Amino acid sequence: MSQKPPPLLQHEFAAVDEALSAQIARATATLVQATMAHRTDPSAGIRITLEGGLGAGKTTWVRSFLQALGITGRIKSPSFSVVESYEADGLQMHHFDFYRQADPAAWQGGGLRDLLSEPAIHLIEWPQRARGLTPAHIQIHINWADNIDAQAPRCLRISINDCADTINFRPHLQAWRDALLPKSGERRQLMLSLGVVLLLGVRSAPSSAAKMLAVRIWPAKDYTRITIEHDTEGLVYKTQRLENPLRFVLDIEGALLNDALRELIARVTTNDPYIKTVRVGQYQPRVIRIVFELKQDIQPQVFSLPAIAQYQNRLVLDLYPATEQDPLMSFLATYEKERAISPSVTRAPDMTDPSAPREIRQAVVNRLVTIALDAGHGGEDPGAIGKRGTYEKDIVLSIARRLKKLIDQEPNMRAYLTRDGDYFVPLHTRVQKARRVQADLFVSIHADAWVSPTARGSSVYALSEKGASSSAARWMANKENSADLIGGLNIRHKDRTVAETLLDMSTTAQIKDSLKLGQSVLKEIGGINALHKAKVEQAGFAVLRAPEIPSILVETAFISNPDEELRLKDEAYQDQMAVALTAGIRRYFLANPPLSKSKMM
Ligand SMILES: [Zn+2]
């Protein structure tokens, strides 16, 4: 490696809000466009890398950059497709996202390598996950200043590197400086006050209306969520509650009514637990009013989410019941009801073969045990998506429901679903729910994707207190843990029970039992599908953190593998998977009889 020259320019912007981020993107787009137009070698391209945590605002920056170069219409995040390409005024632009790239060398094999050598503008997110990339001309790091919060200001560091032989930024750099860097204290003051005004919610460009792109509604007993996807950072809205009849009103300012929003009316179903009807109208020339007539009193949470993964900006309305339901009470109520319909006989404990047919099986546990079944993802978070359009969230819920049926038929066992519908449940809420029904085991069910379509087989994961057992396991945990960002967690909302305390408690004993449970389950799954790894892998999965409940995460198969996607869609395979998981749980209890509840407390 030759000695790297110092960058031509390096600058760190503190307190970067959305407006300033867009301003930096626009100035950088002008610089890149001018440099491309005057390059001496027509086969040269410009590479811009963007690093920073999930949700830090990399994709938002790229959107502003591409819009400044004349790209109109929807700019999708390439986190699922790896690359999205654009063209304007004869300029090619490729937007890469290597976040989901498990194998750092994978990009060299596909067509990505060819794309990356084109004389285009390359915007590369997560470059650290692609080994051997040519050094970037412009490097950008975006991160939170201190607290990780969707609205918190960021710190943005930019380095512009001199490559005078092919790409020469120097002649155009002064314009970039003039646009962004203060000559005196005065300009900075101006930018700060502009930022403040935007935070207060006064739109800087009143002539352009906010565009509503899509509306989704996720009705569920826990809460009903309405998501309004739109194109405007810092969308201004107001809410109010009205009585007689009970209504919840949302006003969106600086916006015009369109078909995307009108569709909301059609999407409200009669079985929504909270919404009776909805009305949408242009209340004032630039204010849209949405009125929800309610079936019962609600506790609303309204919040904005920045663009992430496949989504642009989202305004989220969560309608919770005014009085919170206790998961244990409602679980017991349904359980008792189901028992009344089909009384099960409690037989004496007997050590039987776990793979014996269910009809002749006897109880393997001598007290009532509760198994929490956690169908991954849901609602706004589809999880992985197969080539044929199969959603992980649907497959895993179907498997979880089948598994619940089987477990409920086992003497002395009952199953509890952390979600029984298509809606988003935050990861810590899943853990909390399992604890509140005093679950004896926790089984999270997934069906994941890998960059390479040939990856196949089932795997089982447990929590790790130290590091991950492999880089693939760490990647998987990072990916699963990002569910909250995609699903849409309201970070400002403080939960009544503090989930964070969970993190401080020791999980050493839990992990030991989880590994035993995982091994028992792996043995059974090995009978119906190839195993991706023969032993239980470990990493820091947020959903496996209940300190007192042995917890595993099962990747039932790879939805990204066309053959396995077909199997996952097949009801017979879903049943086989449920049978294998039940047998694995029985096998675990045979070797590790549950302690009496009094001993556990
Ligand atoms: Zn998953």
Coordinates of C-alpha atoms and ligand atoms in Angstrom, one line a residue:
M1 CA 0.0 0.0 0.0
S2 CA 1.3 3.4 -0.9
Q3 CA 1.3 6.2 1.7
K4 CA -2.1 7.9 1.8
P5 CA -2.0 11.7 1.3
P6 CA -3.9 13.8 3.8
P7 CA -7.4 14.7 2.7
L8 CA -8.0 17.8 0.7
L9 CA -10.6 18.9 3.1
Q10 CA -12.0 17.6 6.4
H11 CA -14.8 19.1 8.4
E12 CA -17.0 18.1 11.2
F13 CA -20.5 19.6 11.5
A14 CA -22.0 19.4 15.0
A15 CA -25.7 19.7 15.8
V16 CA -26.8 18.5 12.4
D17 CA -30.6 18.5 12.0
E18 CA -32.5 17.4 8.9
A19 CA -32.3 20.8 7.3
L20 CA -28.5 21.1 7.7
S21 CA -28.0 17.5 6.5
A22 CA -29.9 18.3 3.4
Q23 CA -27.9 21.5 2.9
I24 CA -24.6 19.6 3.1
A25 CA -26.0 17.0 0.7
R26 CA -27.0 19.7 -1.8
A27 CA -23.6 21.5 -1.7
T28 CA -21.8 18.2 -2.0
A29 CA -24.0 17.2 -5.0
T30 CA -23.0 20.5 -6.7
L31 CA -19.3 19.8 -6.0
V32 CA -19.6 16.3 -7.4
Q33 CA -21.5 17.3 -10.5
A34 CA -19.0 20.0 -11.4
T35 CA -16.1 17.7 -10.8
M36 CA -17.6 15.0 -12.9
A37 CA -18.2 17.5 -15.7
H38 CA -14.6 18.6 -15.7
R39 CA -12.9 15.3 -15.1
T40 CA -9.9 14.6 -17.4
D41 CA -10.5 10.9 -17.6
P42 CA -14.1 10.0 -18.9
S43 CA -13.8 6.5 -17.5
A44 CA -13.4 7.8 -13.9
G45 CA -16.2 7.7 -11.3
I46 CA -16.7 9.3 -7.9
R47 CA -17.1 7.1 -4.8
I48 CA -18.9 8.5 -1.8
T49 CA -19.0 6.2 1.3
L50 CA -21.5 6.7 4.2
E51 CA -20.8 5.2 7.6
G52 CA -22.9 5.4 10.8
G53 CA -25.4 3.5 12.9
L54 CA -28.8 2.2 11.7
G55 CA -31.2 5.1 11.6
A56 CA -28.4 7.7 11.8
G57 CA -29.6 9.4 8.6
K58 CA -27.4 8.0 5.8
T59 CA -30.2 7.1 3.4
T60 CA -31.9 10.5 4.1
W61 CA -28.6 12.2 3.2
V62 CA -28.4 10.2 -0.1
R63 CA -32.0 11.1 -0.9
S64 CA -31.2 14.8 -0.6
F65 CA -28.0 14.3 -2.6
L66 CA -29.9 12.5 -5.5
Q67 CA -32.7 15.0 -5.4
A68 CA -30.2 17.8 -5.8
L69 CA -28.9 16.1 -9.0
G70 CA -32.4 16.0 -10.4
I71 CA -33.8 12.6 -9.4
T72 CA -37.5 13.0 -8.9
G73 CA -39.9 10.4 -7.7
R74 CA -39.5 7.7 -5.1
I75 CA -35.9 7.0 -3.9
K76 CA -35.9 3.6 -2.4
S77 CA -33.4 2.4 0.2
P78 CA -31.3 -0.4 -1.4
S79 CA -31.0 -2.3 1.9
F80 CA -32.9 -5.2 0.5
S81 CA -31.9 -4.9 -3.2
V82 CA -28.3 -4.0 -2.3
V83 CA -28.2 -1.5 -5.2
E84 CA -30.6 1.1 -6.8
S85 CA -29.5 2.9 -9.9
Y86 CA -30.5 6.3 -11.3
E87 CA -29.8 8.6 -14.3
A88 CA -30.2 12.3 -14.8
D89 CA -28.6 14.6 -17.3
G90 CA -26.4 11.9 -18.7
L91 CA -25.0 11.1 -15.2
Q92 CA -25.2 7.6 -13.8
M93 CA -25.7 7.1 -10.1
H94 CA -25.6 3.9 -8.1
H95 CA -26.8 3.8 -4.5
F96 CA -25.4 0.7 -2.7
D97 CA -26.2 -0.6 0.8
F98 CA -24.0 -3.4 2.1
Y99 CA -25.8 -3.7 5.4
R100 CA -27.3 -7.1 4.7
Q101 CA -24.1 -8.4 3.1
A102 CA -23.0 -11.3 5.3
D103 CA -20.0 -12.2 3.4
P104 CA -17.6 -9.2 2.9
A105 CA -16.3 -10.7 -0.4
A106 CA -19.7 -11.5 -1.9
W107 CA -19.9 -8.2 -3.9
Q108 CA -16.9 -9.2 -5.9
G109 CA -18.7 -12.2 -7.4
G110 CA -21.9 -10.6 -8.6
G111 CA -22.6 -7.9 -11.1
L112 CA -21.9 -5.4 -8.3
R113 CA -18.2 -5.4 -9.2
D114 CA -19.0 -4.3 -12.7
L115 CA -21.4 -1.6 -11.5
L116 CA -18.7 -0.3 -9.1
S117 CA -16.2 0.2 -11.9
E118 CA -18.6 2.2 -14.1
P119 CA -17.8 5.9 -14.6
A120 CA -20.7 6.9 -12.3
I121 CA -21.4 8.5 -9.0
H122 CA -21.3 5.7 -6.4
L123 CA -23.0 6.2 -3.1
I124 CA -22.1 3.4 -0.7
E125 CA -23.7 2.8 2.6
W126 CA -22.0 0.3 5.0
P127 CA -18.8 0.2 3.0
Q128 CA -17.1 -1.6 6.0
R129 CA -19.2 -4.7 5.1
A130 CA -17.7 -5.0 1.6
R131 CA -14.0 -5.9 1.7
G132 CA -11.6 -4.6 -0.9
L133 CA -13.5 -1.6 -2.2
T134 CA -11.4 1.0 -3.9
P135 CA -10.8 4.0 -1.5
A136 CA -13.5 6.6 -1.5
H137 CA -13.2 10.2 -2.8
I138 CA -15.6 11.5 -0.3
Q139 CA -16.1 9.8 3.1
I140 CA -19.0 10.7 5.3
H141 CA -19.6 9.6 8.9
I142 CA -22.9 10.4 10.5
N143 CA -23.7 9.6 14.1
W144 CA -25.7 10.7 17.1
A145 CA -24.0 13.4 19.2
D146 CA -25.0 11.6 22.4
N147 CA -28.4 10.0 22.9
I148 CA -29.7 7.7 20.2
D149 CA -33.0 9.2 19.4
A150 CA -34.7 9.6 16.0
Q151 CA -35.0 13.4 16.5
A152 CA -31.7 14.0 18.2
P153 CA -29.1 16.1 16.3
R154 CA -26.3 14.3 14.6
C155 CA -22.7 14.9 14.1
L156 CA -21.5 14.7 10.5
R157 CA -17.9 14.3 9.5
I158 CA -16.9 14.7 5.9
S159 CA -13.5 14.1 4.2
I160 CA -12.9 15.0 0.6
N161 CA -9.8 13.3 -0.8
D162 CA -7.6 14.7 -3.5
C163 CA -7.2 12.5 -6.6
A164 CA -5.8 15.1 -8.9
D165 CA -4.8 12.6 -11.5
T166 CA -8.3 11.7 -12.4
I167 CA -10.9 13.4 -10.2
N168 CA -10.0 17.0 -9.2
F169 CA -12.2 18.7 -6.7
R170 CA -10.0 21.7 -6.1
P171 CA -11.5 24.2 -8.7
H172 CA -15.0 23.7 -7.2
L173 CA -14.3 23.4 -3.5
Q174 CA -14.6 27.1 -2.7
A175 CA -18.3 27.1 -3.7
W176 CA -18.8 24.1 -1.3
R177 CA -17.1 26.1 1.5
D178 CA -19.1 29.2 0.8
A179 CA -22.3 27.3 0.9
L180 CA -21.6 25.5 4.2
L181 CA -18.7 26.9 6.2
P182 CA -19.1 30.2 8.2
K183 CA -16.8 33.0 7.2
S184 CA -17.6 34.6 10.5
G185 CA -19.9 33.8 13.5
E186 CA -22.7 35.4 11.6
R187 CA -23.4 32.7 9.0
R188 CA -23.4 29.9 11.7
Q189 CA -25.8 31.9 13.7
L190 CA -28.1 32.2 10.7
M191 CA -27.9 28.4 10.2
L192 CA -28.6 27.7 13.9
S193 CA -31.7 29.9 13.9
L194 CA -32.9 28.3 10.7
G195 CA -32.5 25.0 12.5
V196 CA -34.5 26.2 15.5
V197 CA -37.3 27.5 13.3
L198 CA -37.5 24.1 11.6
L199 CA -37.6 22.3 14.9
L200 CA -40.5 24.6 16.0
G201 CA -42.3 23.3 13.0
V202 CA -42.5 26.3 10.7
R203 CA -41.8 25.0 7.2
S204 CA -39.0 26.9 5.4
A205 CA -40.5 26.4 2.0
P206 CA -44.2 27.0 2.3
S207 CA -44.7 26.8 -1.5
S208 CA -44.1 23.0 -1.7
A209 CA -46.7 20.8 -0.1
A210 CA -45.9 17.7 1.8
K211 CA -46.9 14.6 -0.2
M212 CA -48.6 11.6 1.4
L213 CA -47.2 8.5 -0.2
A214 CA -49.0 5.6 1.5
V215 CA -51.2 4.7 4.4
R216 CA -51.2 1.4 6.3
I217 CA -53.3 0.3 9.2
W218 CA -52.5 -2.6 11.6
P219 CA -55.5 -3.3 13.8
A220 CA -54.8 -5.5 16.8
K221 CA -56.2 -6.1 20.3
D222 CA -53.0 -4.7 21.9
Y223 CA -53.3 -1.5 19.8
T224 CA -54.2 -0.2 16.4
R225 CA -51.4 1.4 14.4
I226 CA -51.9 3.8 11.5
T227 CA -48.8 4.7 9.5
I228 CA -48.7 7.6 7.1
E229 CA -45.7 7.5 4.8
H230 CA -44.7 10.9 3.3
D231 CA -41.9 12.7 1.7
T232 CA -41.3 15.5 4.1
E233 CA -38.7 15.8 6.9
G234 CA -40.1 17.6 9.9
L235 CA -43.8 17.2 9.0
V236 CA -46.0 19.4 11.1
Y237 CA -49.2 17.9 12.8
K238 CA -51.6 18.5 15.6
T239 CA -53.9 16.1 17.4
Q240 CA -56.9 16.6 19.6
R241 CA -59.5 14.4 21.4
L242 CA -63.2 15.3 21.1
E243 CA -66.2 13.8 22.9
N244 CA -69.8 13.1 22.0
P245 CA -69.1 11.1 20.0
L246 CA -65.6 10.1 21.0
R247 CA -63.2 11.2 18.3
F248 CA -59.5 11.5 17.7
V249 CA -58.5 14.2 15.3
L250 CA -55.2 14.6 13.4
D251 CA -54.4 17.7 11.4
I252 CA -51.4 17.6 9.0
E253 CA -50.2 21.0 8.0
G254 CA -48.7 22.1 4.7
A255 CA -50.3 19.1 2.9
L256 CA -52.8 18.4 0.2
L257 CA -55.3 15.6 0.2
N258 CA -54.6 12.9 -2.3
D259 CA -55.7 9.3 -3.1
A260 CA -53.0 7.7 -1.0
L261 CA -54.6 9.3 2.1
R262 CA -58.2 8.8 0.9
E263 CA -57.4 5.1 0.8
L264 CA -57.3 5.1 4.6
I265 CA -61.1 5.2 4.7
A266 CA -61.3 1.9 2.8
R267 CA -58.7 0.3 5.0
V268 CA -60.5 0.6 8.3
T269 CA -62.2 -2.8 8.9
T270 CA -65.3 -3.3 11.0
N271 CA -63.4 -5.6 13.3
D272 CA -60.9 -2.9 14.3
P273 CA -61.0 -2.9 18.1
Y274 CA -60.6 0.9 18.4
I275 CA -61.8 2.7 15.2
K276 CA -65.5 2.8 14.2
T277 CA -65.1 5.0 11.2
V278 CA -62.6 7.4 9.6
R279 CA -63.1 10.6 7.7
V280 CA -60.4 12.4 5.6
G281 CA -60.8 15.9 4.2
Q282 CA -59.0 19.1 3.1
Y283 CA -59.9 21.1 6.3
Q284 CA -58.1 24.3 5.3
P285 CA -56.4 25.1 2.0
R286 CA -53.1 23.6 3.3
V287 CA -54.4 21.5 6.2
I288 CA -55.6 17.9 6.0
R289 CA -57.9 16.7 8.7
I290 CA -58.3 13.1 9.6
V291 CA -61.1 12.2 12.1
F292 CA -61.2 8.8 13.7
E293 CA -64.5 8.0 15.4
L294 CA -63.7 5.6 18.2
K295 CA -65.3 2.5 19.6
Q296 CA -63.7 3.0 23.0
D297 CA -61.5 5.5 24.8
I298 CA -57.9 5.5 23.7
Q299 CA -54.5 6.5 24.9
P300 CA -52.8 7.8 21.7
Q301 CA -49.1 7.9 20.9
V302 CA -48.2 10.0 17.8
F303 CA -44.6 10.2 16.6
S304 CA -42.4 10.6 13.5
L305 CA -39.9 8.1 12.2
P306 CA -37.0 9.1 9.9
A307 CA -36.6 7.2 6.6
I308 CA -35.1 3.7 7.1
A309 CA -34.8 0.5 5.0
Q310 CA -37.6 0.4 2.5
Y311 CA -39.5 3.3 4.1
Q312 CA -39.5 7.0 3.6
N313 CA -40.5 9.4 6.5
R314 CA -43.4 8.0 8.6
L315 CA -45.9 9.6 10.8
V316 CA -47.2 6.9 13.2
L317 CA -50.4 6.9 15.3
D318 CA -50.7 4.2 17.9
L319 CA -54.1 3.9 19.5
Y320 CA -53.8 2.0 22.8
P321 CA -56.7 1.2 25.1
A322 CA -57.3 3.8 27.8
T323 CA -57.0 1.1 30.4
E324 CA -54.1 -1.3 29.8
Q325 CA -54.8 -5.0 29.5
D326 CA -52.8 -7.3 31.7
P327 CA -51.4 -10.0 29.4
L328 CA -51.5 -12.7 32.2
M329 CA -55.2 -12.0 33.0
S330 CA -56.3 -12.2 29.3
F331 CA -54.1 -15.2 28.7
L332 CA -55.6 -17.1 31.7
A333 CA -59.1 -16.1 30.6
T334 CA -58.6 -17.5 27.1
Y335 CA -56.8 -20.6 28.5
E336 CA -59.7 -21.3 30.9
K337 CA -62.2 -20.9 28.1
E338 CA -60.3 -23.3 25.8
R339 CA -59.9 -25.8 28.6
A340 CA -63.7 -25.7 29.3
I341 CA -64.3 -26.7 25.7
S342 CA -61.8 -29.6 25.6
P343 CA -60.9 -30.8 29.1
S344 CA -57.5 -32.4 29.0
V345 CA -56.6 -35.3 31.3
T346 CA -53.5 -34.8 33.4
R347 CA -51.7 -38.1 33.5
A348 CA -48.8 -39.1 35.8
P349 CA -45.4 -38.1 34.6
D350 CA -43.7 -40.7 32.5
M351 CA -40.4 -40.7 30.6
T352 CA -41.5 -41.5 27.1
D353 CA -39.8 -41.3 23.8
P354 CA -40.1 -37.7 22.6
S355 CA -40.7 -38.7 19.0
A356 CA -43.6 -41.1 19.9
P357 CA -46.9 -40.3 18.3
R358 CA -48.8 -37.7 20.3
E359 CA -51.9 -39.8 20.9
I360 CA -50.0 -42.3 23.1
R361 CA -47.8 -39.7 24.8
Q362 CA -47.9 -38.9 28.4
A363 CA -46.9 -35.9 30.4
V364 CA -43.2 -35.1 30.5
V365 CA -43.7 -32.4 33.1
N366 CA -45.1 -32.8 36.6
R367 CA -46.5 -29.3 36.8
L368 CA -48.2 -26.9 34.5
V369 CA -45.5 -25.2 32.3
T370 CA -46.0 -22.2 30.0
I371 CA -44.1 -21.8 26.7
A372 CA -44.0 -18.3 25.2
L373 CA -44.0 -18.6 21.4
D374 CA -42.7 -15.5 19.7
A375 CA -43.5 -15.1 16.0
G376 CA -40.8 -12.7 14.8
H377 CA -41.5 -9.3 13.1
G378 CA -45.0 -8.2 12.2
G379 CA -46.9 -5.1 11.0
E380 CA -44.6 -2.5 9.5
D381 CA -41.7 -5.0 9.8
P382 CA -42.1 -7.7 7.2
G383 CA -38.8 -9.4 8.2
A384 CA -37.1 -11.1 5.3
I385 CA -38.9 -11.3 2.0
G386 CA -38.5 -14.2 -0.4
K387 CA -38.0 -14.0 -4.2
R388 CA -41.6 -15.2 -4.6
G389 CA -42.9 -12.5 -2.3
T390 CA -43.2 -14.6 0.8
Y391 CA -43.0 -12.5 4.0
E392 CA -41.1 -13.9 7.0
K393 CA -43.7 -12.3 9.4
D394 CA -46.6 -14.4 7.9
I395 CA -44.7 -17.7 7.7
V396 CA -43.5 -17.5 11.3
L397 CA -46.9 -16.6 12.7
S398 CA -48.4 -19.5 10.9
I399 CA -45.8 -21.9 12.3
A400 CA -46.2 -20.4 15.8
R401 CA -50.0 -20.9 15.7
R402 CA -49.5 -24.5 14.7
L403 CA -47.0 -25.0 17.4
K404 CA -49.3 -23.5 20.0
K405 CA -52.0 -26.0 19.0
L406 CA -49.6 -28.9 19.5
I407 CA -48.3 -27.7 22.8
D408 CA -51.7 -27.0 24.2
Q409 CA -52.5 -30.7 23.5
E410 CA -49.6 -31.8 25.6
P411 CA -50.6 -32.7 29.1
N412 CA -49.5 -30.0 31.6
M413 CA -48.2 -27.7 28.9
R414 CA -49.8 -24.5 27.5
A415 CA -48.5 -22.0 25.0
Y416 CA -48.7 -18.2 24.9
L417 CA -48.2 -16.2 21.7
T418 CA -46.4 -12.8 22.1
R419 CA -48.2 -11.7 19.0
D420 CA -51.3 -13.3 17.4
G421 CA -51.8 -11.0 14.5
D422 CA -50.1 -8.9 11.9
Y423 CA -48.8 -6.0 14.0
F424 CA -45.5 -4.7 15.4
V425 CA -44.4 -5.7 18.9
P426 CA -41.2 -4.1 20.1
L427 CA -38.5 -6.6 21.1
H428 CA -38.4 -5.6 24.8
T429 CA -42.2 -5.9 24.9
R430 CA -42.0 -9.5 23.7
V431 CA -39.6 -10.3 26.6
Q432 CA -41.9 -8.4 29.0
K433 CA -45.0 -10.3 27.9
A434 CA -43.3 -13.6 28.4
R435 CA -42.2 -12.6 31.9
R436 CA -45.7 -11.4 32.8
V437 CA -47.2 -14.8 31.9
Q438 CA -44.4 -16.4 33.9
A439 CA -43.2 -18.4 30.9
D440 CA -40.9 -21.4 31.6
L441 CA -39.5 -21.3 28.1
F442 CA -39.3 -18.7 25.3
V443 CA -39.1 -19.7 21.6
S444 CA -38.7 -17.0 19.0
I445 CA -39.5 -18.2 15.5
H446 CA -37.9 -16.7 12.3
A447 CA -37.1 -17.6 8.7
D448 CA -34.3 -15.5 7.5
A449 CA -32.5 -14.2 4.4
W450 CA -28.9 -14.3 3.4
V451 CA -27.2 -12.4 0.6
S452 CA -26.4 -15.6 -1.2
P453 CA -29.5 -17.5 -2.4
T454 CA -27.7 -20.8 -1.9
A455 CA -27.5 -20.5 1.9
R456 CA -29.8 -23.1 3.4
G457 CA -30.8 -25.1 6.5
S458 CA -32.2 -24.4 9.9
S459 CA -30.3 -23.0 12.8
V460 CA -30.9 -22.3 16.5
Y461 CA -29.5 -19.4 18.5
A462 CA -29.1 -18.6 22.2
L463 CA -28.0 -15.4 23.9
S464 CA -24.4 -14.6 24.4
E465 CA -23.1 -12.5 27.3
K466 CA -19.7 -12.0 25.8
G467 CA -19.1 -12.0 22.1
A468 CA -21.0 -13.8 19.3
S469 CA -19.9 -17.3 18.5
S470 CA -19.3 -16.4 14.9
S471 CA -19.5 -13.3 12.7
A472 CA -22.5 -14.8 10.9
A473 CA -24.3 -15.1 14.3
R474 CA -23.4 -11.5 15.1
W475 CA -24.7 -10.4 11.8
M476 CA -27.9 -12.3 12.4
A477 CA -28.4 -10.7 15.8
N478 CA -27.7 -7.2 14.4
K479 CA -30.3 -7.8 11.7
E480 CA -33.0 -9.2 14.1
N481 CA -32.3 -6.4 16.6
S482 CA -32.9 -3.8 13.9
A483 CA -36.6 -4.9 13.9
D484 CA -37.5 -2.1 16.2
L485 CA -36.1 0.6 13.9
I486 CA -38.0 -0.9 10.9
G487 CA -41.2 -1.8 12.8
G488 CA -41.3 1.7 14.3
L489 CA -40.5 2.0 18.0
N490 CA -41.6 5.1 19.8
I491 CA -38.4 5.8 21.7
R492 CA -39.8 8.8 23.5
H493 CA -42.4 6.7 25.2
K494 CA -41.4 5.4 28.7
D495 CA -42.7 2.0 29.4
R496 CA -44.4 1.5 32.7
T497 CA -42.2 -1.5 33.5
V498 CA -38.6 -0.6 32.9
A499 CA -37.2 -3.0 30.3
E500 CA -33.7 -1.7 30.6
T501 CA -33.2 -3.3 34.1
L502 CA -33.3 -6.6 32.3
L503 CA -29.9 -5.9 30.7
D504 CA -28.2 -5.5 34.0
M505 CA -29.2 -8.9 35.4
S506 CA -26.9 -11.9 35.0
T507 CA -28.0 -14.4 32.3
T508 CA -25.3 -17.0 32.9
A509 CA -27.6 -19.7 34.2
Q510 CA -30.2 -18.8 31.6
I511 CA -27.7 -19.2 28.7
K512 CA -26.7 -22.6 30.1
D513 CA -30.3 -23.9 30.0
S514 CA -31.0 -22.1 26.7
L515 CA -28.1 -24.0 25.1
K516 CA -29.5 -27.3 26.3
L517 CA -33.0 -26.4 25.0
G518 CA -31.4 -25.3 21.7
Q519 CA -29.5 -28.6 21.4
S520 CA -32.7 -30.6 22.0
V521 CA -34.6 -28.6 19.4
L522 CA -31.7 -28.9 16.9
K523 CA -31.8 -32.7 17.2
E524 CA -35.4 -32.8 16.2
I525 CA -35.2 -30.2 13.4
G526 CA -32.4 -32.1 12.0
G527 CA -34.9 -34.8 11.2
I528 CA -36.9 -32.6 8.9
N529 CA -34.5 -30.1 7.4
A530 CA -30.8 -29.8 6.8
L531 CA -29.0 -27.9 9.6
H532 CA -27.2 -24.8 8.7
K533 CA -25.0 -25.3 11.8
A534 CA -24.9 -28.5 13.9
K535 CA -24.5 -26.6 17.2
V536 CA -26.4 -23.8 18.9
E537 CA -24.9 -20.5 17.9
Q538 CA -24.7 -17.5 20.3
A539 CA -25.0 -13.7 19.9
G540 CA -26.6 -10.7 21.6
F541 CA -30.2 -11.1 20.5
A542 CA -32.4 -8.5 22.3
V543 CA -35.4 -10.8 22.3
L544 CA -33.6 -13.5 24.2
R545 CA -32.8 -11.4 27.3
A546 CA -35.3 -12.5 29.9
P547 CA -32.9 -13.4 32.7
E548 CA -34.9 -16.2 34.2
I549 CA -36.4 -17.9 31.1
P550 CA -34.4 -20.3 28.9
S551 CA -34.8 -18.6 25.5
I552 CA -33.9 -19.6 21.9
L553 CA -34.4 -18.2 18.5
V554 CA -35.1 -20.7 15.7
E555 CA -34.3 -19.8 12.1
T556 CA -36.7 -22.4 10.6
A557 CA -35.1 -22.1 7.1
F558 CA -33.8 -19.5 4.6
I559 CA -36.6 -17.6 2.9
S560 CA -33.9 -16.3 0.6
N561 CA -33.3 -19.8 -0.8
P562 CA -35.9 -20.4 -3.5
D563 CA -36.2 -24.1 -2.5
E564 CA -36.6 -23.3 1.2
E565 CA -39.0 -20.5 0.4
L566 CA -41.3 -23.1 -1.2
R567 CA -41.0 -25.4 1.8
L568 CA -41.7 -22.6 4.2
K569 CA -44.9 -21.8 2.3
D570 CA -46.0 -25.4 2.4
E571 CA -48.4 -26.1 5.2
A572 CA -47.1 -29.7 5.5
Y573 CA -43.6 -28.3 6.2
Q574 CA -45.0 -25.8 8.7
D575 CA -46.7 -28.7 10.5
Q576 CA -43.5 -30.8 10.4
M577 CA -41.6 -27.9 11.9
A578 CA -44.2 -27.5 14.7
V579 CA -44.1 -31.2 15.5
A580 CA -40.2 -31.1 15.6
L581 CA -40.2 -28.1 17.9
T582 CA -42.8 -29.7 20.2
A583 CA -40.6 -32.9 20.3
G584 CA -37.5 -30.7 21.0
I585 CA -39.3 -29.0 23.9
R586 CA -40.4 -32.5 25.3
R587 CA -36.9 -33.8 24.9
Y588 CA -35.6 -30.8 26.9
F589 CA -38.1 -31.3 29.7
L590 CA -37.4 -35.0 29.9
A591 CA -33.7 -34.3 30.6
N592 CA -34.3 -31.1 32.6
P593 CA -37.5 -31.4 34.6
P594 CA -38.9 -28.0 35.5
L595 CA -38.4 -26.9 39.1
S596 CA -41.5 -26.1 41.1
K597 CA -42.5 -22.5 40.8
S598 CA -41.8 -21.9 44.5
K599 CA -38.2 -23.0 44.1
M600 CA -37.8 -20.7 41.2
M601 CA -38.9 -17.6 43.0
Ligands
ZN1 ZN -36.3 -12.7 11.5

